[in-house]
Short mmCIF file of C-alpha atoms in Angstrom, two decimals:
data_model
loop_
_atom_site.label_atom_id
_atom_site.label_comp_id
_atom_site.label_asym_id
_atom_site.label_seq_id
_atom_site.Cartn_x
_atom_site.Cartn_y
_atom_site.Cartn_z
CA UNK A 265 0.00 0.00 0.00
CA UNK A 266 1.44 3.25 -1.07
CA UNK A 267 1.76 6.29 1.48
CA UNK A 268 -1.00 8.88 1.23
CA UNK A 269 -0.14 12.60 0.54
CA UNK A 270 -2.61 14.48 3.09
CA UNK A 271 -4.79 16.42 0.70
CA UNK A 272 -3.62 19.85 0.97
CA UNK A 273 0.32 18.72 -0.19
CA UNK A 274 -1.48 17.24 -3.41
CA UNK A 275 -2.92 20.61 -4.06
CA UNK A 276 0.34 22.42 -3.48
CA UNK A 277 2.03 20.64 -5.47
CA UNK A 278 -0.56 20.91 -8.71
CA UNK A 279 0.31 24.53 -7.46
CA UNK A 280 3.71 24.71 -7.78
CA UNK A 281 3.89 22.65 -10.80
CA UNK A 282 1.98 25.55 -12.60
CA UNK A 283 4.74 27.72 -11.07
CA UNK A 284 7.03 25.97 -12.38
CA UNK A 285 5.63 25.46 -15.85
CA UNK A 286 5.17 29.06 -16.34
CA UNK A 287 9.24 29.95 -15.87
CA UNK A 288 9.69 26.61 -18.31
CA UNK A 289 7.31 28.38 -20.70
CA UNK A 290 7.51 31.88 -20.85
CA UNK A 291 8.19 31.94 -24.67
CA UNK A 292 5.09 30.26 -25.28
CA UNK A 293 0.82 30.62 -24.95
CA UNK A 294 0.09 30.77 -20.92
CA UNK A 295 -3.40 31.01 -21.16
CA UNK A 296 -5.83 29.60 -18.95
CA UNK A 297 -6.53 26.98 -20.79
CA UNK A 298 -2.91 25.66 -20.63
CA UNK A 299 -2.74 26.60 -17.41
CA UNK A 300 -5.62 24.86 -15.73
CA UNK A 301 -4.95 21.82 -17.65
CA UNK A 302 -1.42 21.97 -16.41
CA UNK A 303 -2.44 22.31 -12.83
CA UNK A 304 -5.37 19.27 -13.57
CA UNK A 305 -8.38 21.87 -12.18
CA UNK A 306 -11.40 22.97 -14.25
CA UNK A 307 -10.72 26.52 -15.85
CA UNK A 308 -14.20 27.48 -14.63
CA UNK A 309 -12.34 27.50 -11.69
CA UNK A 310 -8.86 27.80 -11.88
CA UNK A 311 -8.51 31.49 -12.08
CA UNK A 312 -10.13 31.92 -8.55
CA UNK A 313 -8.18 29.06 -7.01
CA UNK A 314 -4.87 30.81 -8.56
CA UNK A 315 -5.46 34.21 -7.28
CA UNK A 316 -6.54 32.66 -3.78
CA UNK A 317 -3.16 31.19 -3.56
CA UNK A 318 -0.98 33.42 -4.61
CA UNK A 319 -2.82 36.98 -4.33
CA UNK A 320 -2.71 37.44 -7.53
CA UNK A 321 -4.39 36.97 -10.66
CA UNK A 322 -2.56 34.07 -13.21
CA UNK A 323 -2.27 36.49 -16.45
CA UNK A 324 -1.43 39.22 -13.86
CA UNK A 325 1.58 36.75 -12.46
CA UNK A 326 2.50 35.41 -16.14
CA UNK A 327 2.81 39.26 -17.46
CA UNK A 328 5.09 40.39 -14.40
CA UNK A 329 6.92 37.21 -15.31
CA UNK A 330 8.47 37.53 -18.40
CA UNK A 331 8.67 41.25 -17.71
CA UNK A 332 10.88 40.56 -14.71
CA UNK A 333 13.01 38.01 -17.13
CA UNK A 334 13.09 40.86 -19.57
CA UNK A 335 14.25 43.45 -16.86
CA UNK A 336 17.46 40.89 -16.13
CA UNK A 337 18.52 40.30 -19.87
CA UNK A 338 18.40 44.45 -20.53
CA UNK A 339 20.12 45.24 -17.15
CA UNK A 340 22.91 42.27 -16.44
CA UNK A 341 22.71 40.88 -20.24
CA UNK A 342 24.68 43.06 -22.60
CA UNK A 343 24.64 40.65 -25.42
CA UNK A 344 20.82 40.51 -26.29
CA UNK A 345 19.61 43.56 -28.40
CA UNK A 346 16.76 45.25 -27.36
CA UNK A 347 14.46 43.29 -29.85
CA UNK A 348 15.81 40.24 -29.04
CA UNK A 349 14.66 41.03 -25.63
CA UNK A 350 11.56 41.82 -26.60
CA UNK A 351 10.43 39.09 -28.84
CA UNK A 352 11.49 36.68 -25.90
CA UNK A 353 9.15 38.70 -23.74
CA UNK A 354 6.71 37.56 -26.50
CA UNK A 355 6.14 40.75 -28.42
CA UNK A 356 6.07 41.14 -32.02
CA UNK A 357 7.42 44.77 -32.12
CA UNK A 358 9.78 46.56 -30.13
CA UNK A 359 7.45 49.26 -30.33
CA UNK A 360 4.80 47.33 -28.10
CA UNK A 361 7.21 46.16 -25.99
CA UNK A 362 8.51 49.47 -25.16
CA UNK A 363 4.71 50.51 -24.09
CA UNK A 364 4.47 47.86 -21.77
CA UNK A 365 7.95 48.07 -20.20
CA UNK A 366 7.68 52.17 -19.47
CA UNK A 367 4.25 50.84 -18.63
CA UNK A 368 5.58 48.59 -15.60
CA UNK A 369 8.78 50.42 -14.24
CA UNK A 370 8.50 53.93 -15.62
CA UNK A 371 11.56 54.13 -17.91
CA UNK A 372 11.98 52.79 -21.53
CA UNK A 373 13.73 49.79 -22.39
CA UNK A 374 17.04 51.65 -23.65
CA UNK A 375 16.79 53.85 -20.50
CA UNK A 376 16.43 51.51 -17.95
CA UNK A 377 19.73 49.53 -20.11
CA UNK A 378 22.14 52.53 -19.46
CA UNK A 379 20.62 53.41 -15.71
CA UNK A 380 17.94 51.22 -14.00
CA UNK A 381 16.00 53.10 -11.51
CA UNK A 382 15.62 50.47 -8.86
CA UNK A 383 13.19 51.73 -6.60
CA UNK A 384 10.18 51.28 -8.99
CA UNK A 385 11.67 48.57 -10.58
CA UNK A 386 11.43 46.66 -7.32
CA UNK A 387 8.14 48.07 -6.15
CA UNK A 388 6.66 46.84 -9.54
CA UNK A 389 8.23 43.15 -9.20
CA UNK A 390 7.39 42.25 -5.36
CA UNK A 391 3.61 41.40 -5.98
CA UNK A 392 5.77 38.03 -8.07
CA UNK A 393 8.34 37.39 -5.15
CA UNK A 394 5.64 37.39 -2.37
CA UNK A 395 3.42 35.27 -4.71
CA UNK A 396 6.51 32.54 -5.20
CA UNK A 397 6.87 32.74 -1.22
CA UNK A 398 3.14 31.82 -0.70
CA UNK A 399 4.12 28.34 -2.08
CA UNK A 400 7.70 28.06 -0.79
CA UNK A 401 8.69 24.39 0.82
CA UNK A 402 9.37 24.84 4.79
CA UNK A 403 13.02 23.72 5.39
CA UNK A 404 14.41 21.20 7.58
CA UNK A 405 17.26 20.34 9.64
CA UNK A 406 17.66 17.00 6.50
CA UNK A 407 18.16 20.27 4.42
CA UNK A 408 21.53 21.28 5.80
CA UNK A 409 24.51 19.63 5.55
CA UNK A 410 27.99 20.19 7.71
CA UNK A 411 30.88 20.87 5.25
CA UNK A 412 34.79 21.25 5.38
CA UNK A 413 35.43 24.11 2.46
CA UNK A 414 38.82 25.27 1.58
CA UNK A 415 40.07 28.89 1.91
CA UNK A 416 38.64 30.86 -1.24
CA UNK A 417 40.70 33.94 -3.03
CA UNK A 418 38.26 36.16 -4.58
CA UNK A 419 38.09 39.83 -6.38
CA UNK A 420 35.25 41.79 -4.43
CA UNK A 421 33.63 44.28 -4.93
CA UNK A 422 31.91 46.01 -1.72
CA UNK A 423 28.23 47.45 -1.92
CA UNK A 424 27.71 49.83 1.25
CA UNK A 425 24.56 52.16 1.15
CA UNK A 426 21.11 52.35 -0.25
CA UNK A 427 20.04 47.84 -0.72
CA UNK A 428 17.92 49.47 -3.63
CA UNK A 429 21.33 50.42 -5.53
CA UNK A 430 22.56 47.20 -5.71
CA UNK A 431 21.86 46.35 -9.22
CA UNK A 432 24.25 49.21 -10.29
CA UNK A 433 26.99 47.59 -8.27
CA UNK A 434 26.13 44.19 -9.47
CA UNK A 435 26.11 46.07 -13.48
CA UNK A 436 29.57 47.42 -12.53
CA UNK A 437 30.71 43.66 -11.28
CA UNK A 438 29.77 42.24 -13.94
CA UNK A 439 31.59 44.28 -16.32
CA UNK A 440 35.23 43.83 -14.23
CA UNK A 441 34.56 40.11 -14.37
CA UNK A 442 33.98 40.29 -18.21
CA UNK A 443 37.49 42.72 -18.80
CA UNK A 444 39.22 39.92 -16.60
CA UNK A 445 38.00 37.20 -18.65
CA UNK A 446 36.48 35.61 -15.12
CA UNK A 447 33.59 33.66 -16.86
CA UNK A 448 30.85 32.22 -14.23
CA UNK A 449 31.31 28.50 -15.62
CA UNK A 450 35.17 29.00 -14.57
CA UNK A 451 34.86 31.31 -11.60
CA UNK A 452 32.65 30.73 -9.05
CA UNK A 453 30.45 33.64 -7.95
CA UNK A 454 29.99 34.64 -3.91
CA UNK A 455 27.82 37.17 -1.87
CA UNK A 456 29.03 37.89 1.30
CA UNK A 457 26.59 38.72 3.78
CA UNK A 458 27.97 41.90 6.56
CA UNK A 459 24.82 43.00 7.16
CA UNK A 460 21.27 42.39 8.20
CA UNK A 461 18.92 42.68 5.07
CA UNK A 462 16.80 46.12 6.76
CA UNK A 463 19.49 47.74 9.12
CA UNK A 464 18.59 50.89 10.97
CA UNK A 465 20.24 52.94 8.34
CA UNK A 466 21.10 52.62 5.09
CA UNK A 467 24.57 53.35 5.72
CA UNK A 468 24.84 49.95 7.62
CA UNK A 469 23.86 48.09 4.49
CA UNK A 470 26.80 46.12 3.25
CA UNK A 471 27.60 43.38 0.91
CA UNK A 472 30.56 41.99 -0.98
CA UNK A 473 30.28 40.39 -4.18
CA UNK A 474 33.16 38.00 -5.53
CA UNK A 475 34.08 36.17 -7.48
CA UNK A 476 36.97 32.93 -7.57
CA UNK A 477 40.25 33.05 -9.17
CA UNK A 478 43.15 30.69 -10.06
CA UNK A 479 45.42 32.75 -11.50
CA UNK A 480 47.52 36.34 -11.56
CA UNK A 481 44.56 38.98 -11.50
CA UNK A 482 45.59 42.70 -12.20
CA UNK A 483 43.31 44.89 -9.20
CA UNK A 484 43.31 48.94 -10.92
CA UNK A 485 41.55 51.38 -9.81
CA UNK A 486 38.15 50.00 -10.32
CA UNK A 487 36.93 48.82 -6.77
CA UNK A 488 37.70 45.44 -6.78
CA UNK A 489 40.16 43.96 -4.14
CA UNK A 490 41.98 40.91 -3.38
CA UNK A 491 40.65 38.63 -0.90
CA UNK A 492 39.90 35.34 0.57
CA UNK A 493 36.57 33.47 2.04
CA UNK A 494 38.45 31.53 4.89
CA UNK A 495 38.14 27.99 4.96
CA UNK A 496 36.75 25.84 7.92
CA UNK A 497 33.40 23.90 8.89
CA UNK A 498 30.48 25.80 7.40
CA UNK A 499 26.45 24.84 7.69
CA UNK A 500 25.40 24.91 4.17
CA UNK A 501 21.53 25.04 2.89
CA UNK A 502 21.02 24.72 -0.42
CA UNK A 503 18.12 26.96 -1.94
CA UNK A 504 17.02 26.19 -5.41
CA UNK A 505 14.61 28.40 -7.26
CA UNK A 506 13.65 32.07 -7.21
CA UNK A 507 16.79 33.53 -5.39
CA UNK A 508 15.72 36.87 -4.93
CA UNK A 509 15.01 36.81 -1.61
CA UNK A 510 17.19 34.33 0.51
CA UNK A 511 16.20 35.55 3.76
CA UNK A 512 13.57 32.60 4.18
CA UNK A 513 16.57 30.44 3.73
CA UNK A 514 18.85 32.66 6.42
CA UNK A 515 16.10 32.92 8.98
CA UNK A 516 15.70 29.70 8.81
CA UNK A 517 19.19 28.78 9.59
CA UNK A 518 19.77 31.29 12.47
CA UNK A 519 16.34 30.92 14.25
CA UNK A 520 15.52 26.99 13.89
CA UNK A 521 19.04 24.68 12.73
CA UNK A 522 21.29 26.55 14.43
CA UNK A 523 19.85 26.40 18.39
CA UNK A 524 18.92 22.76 18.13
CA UNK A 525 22.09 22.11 16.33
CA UNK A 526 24.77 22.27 19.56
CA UNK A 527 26.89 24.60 17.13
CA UNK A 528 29.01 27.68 17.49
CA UNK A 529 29.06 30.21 14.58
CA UNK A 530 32.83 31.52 13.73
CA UNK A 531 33.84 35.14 12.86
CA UNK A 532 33.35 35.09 8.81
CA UNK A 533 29.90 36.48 7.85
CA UNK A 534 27.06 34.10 6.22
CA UNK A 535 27.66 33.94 2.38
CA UNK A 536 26.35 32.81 -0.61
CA UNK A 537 27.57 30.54 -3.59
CA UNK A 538 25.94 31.42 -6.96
CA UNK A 539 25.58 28.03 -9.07
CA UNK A 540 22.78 28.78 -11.49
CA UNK A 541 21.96 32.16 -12.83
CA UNK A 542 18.50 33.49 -13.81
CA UNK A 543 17.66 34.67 -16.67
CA UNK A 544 20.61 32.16 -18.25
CA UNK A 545 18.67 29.01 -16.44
CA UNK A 546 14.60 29.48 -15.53
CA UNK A 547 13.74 31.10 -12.58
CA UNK A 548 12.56 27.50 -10.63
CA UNK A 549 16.09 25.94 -11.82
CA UNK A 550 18.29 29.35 -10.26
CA UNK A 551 20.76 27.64 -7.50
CA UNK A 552 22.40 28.83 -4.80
CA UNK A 553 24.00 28.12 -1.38
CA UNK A 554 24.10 29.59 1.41
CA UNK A 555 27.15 29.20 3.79
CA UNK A 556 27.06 29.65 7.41
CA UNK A 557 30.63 29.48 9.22
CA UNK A 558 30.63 27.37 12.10
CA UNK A 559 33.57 27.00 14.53
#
């Protein structure tokens, strides 16, 4: 006799394999028809159940979608044309496409290339990261595993100030790593967390991105350093999908593994390892994982 799934994981899980369908798909017809029919619920229906979940309605959630996706490949994505970006956001003109974008975040297409404005750009996409975190999978202690990593020399770049200027930063980073022929398949990409997500002040907001390196690296005057993630035990959770928002992930570490887990934490901030990149992968294949130094 096979074990039952209680009723409400079977209906999460019809859920989340619409979710995921939609990032597979975003090139293609999302309609309710496809939709419901993915998720195995009567149309009649499905658009009520879908908004009930996830506070939002489902052509609402597949239009903010491939708008966010489109957002990534015109700000961190230098090598996709403005049309190119826009057909994969599945318009049939640039022209339309450019409506809808200034539409969303206030800036045209070309604009928001050369100088995202972040704030609205944010604002605009956090209706689709609280609607992902409505269906995201608890964690458990199974889900972290003790590790012995090796010391790490990285280039970093620090980000201290305003959280909502971090994609400029990141735009800047990514353009060093290009000029020092540091691809992400070769180099392995960190964040290293100094401070707490909302300090008091924006002042107090800090993080380092880095990236790996095996060989001579020339540091000018362009705000990268030299310097190392320190080796040692580390508690590492992996979190695989949407990875906007991995403070699920580190609350989850600091307020339920780590006081039932006997352990001490070491002085080395928590950090992250980047293994899959959205928009290169879907957004329900992005990996990373978190690091969490232990003594």
């Amino acid at each position: 006799m096979g074990i039952r799934i209680p009723p409400f994981e079977r209906y999460r899980t019809r859920m989340q394999r619409v979710l995921d369908f939609i990032d597979q798909h975003l090139d293609e017809d999302l309609g309710l028809d496809v939709l419901s029919g993915i998720a195995a619920f009567s149309k009649y229906h499905f658009h009520r159940q879908f908004n009930a979940v996830f506070g939002l309605p489902a052509h609402r959630y597949v239009q903010l979608a491939r708008m966010k996706r489109a957002s990534y490949q015109l700000a961190y994505r230098d090598q996709m044309t403005v049309t190119e970006v826009a057909l994969h956001a599945g318009f049939e003109a640039p022209e339309a496409f450019g409506r809808a974008f200034r539409q969303h975040f206030g800036q045209s297409p070309s604009s928001f290339r050369k100088s995202p404005k972040c704030e609205p750009w944010l604002e605009q996409l956090g209706p689709l990261v609280r609607a992902r975190n409505r269906l995201s999978t608890p964690y458990t202690s199974a889900c972290v595993q003790i590790l012995d990593v090796s010391d790490v020399p990285v280039a970093v770049m620090t980000h201290q100030g305003d959280p909502t200027k971090i994609s400029e930063t990141i735009r800047r980073f990514i353009a060093w790593r290009k000029s020092a022929g540091l691809r992400p398949q070769a180099s392995t990409v960190y964040n290293i967390f100094h401070s707490e997500p909302h300090p008091v002040t924006l002042e107090d907001y800090h993080v380092d991105i880095a990236v790996s390196y095996d060989r001579a690296i020339s540091f000018r005057d362009d705000g990268v350093t030299a310097g190392v993630i320190p080796g040692g035990r580390c508690a590492m959770l992996r979190v695989v999908g949407s990875n906007d928002d991995l403070e699920p992930a580190a609350s989850f570490l600091y307020r339920d593994w780590l006081p039932q887990s006997g352990e001490e934490l070491r002085g080395f901030p928590l950090y992250c390892r980047r293994i899959r990149f959205f928009p290169d992968v879907t957004e329900n294949e992005a990996t990373a994982e978190l690091y969490l130094p232990l003594k």
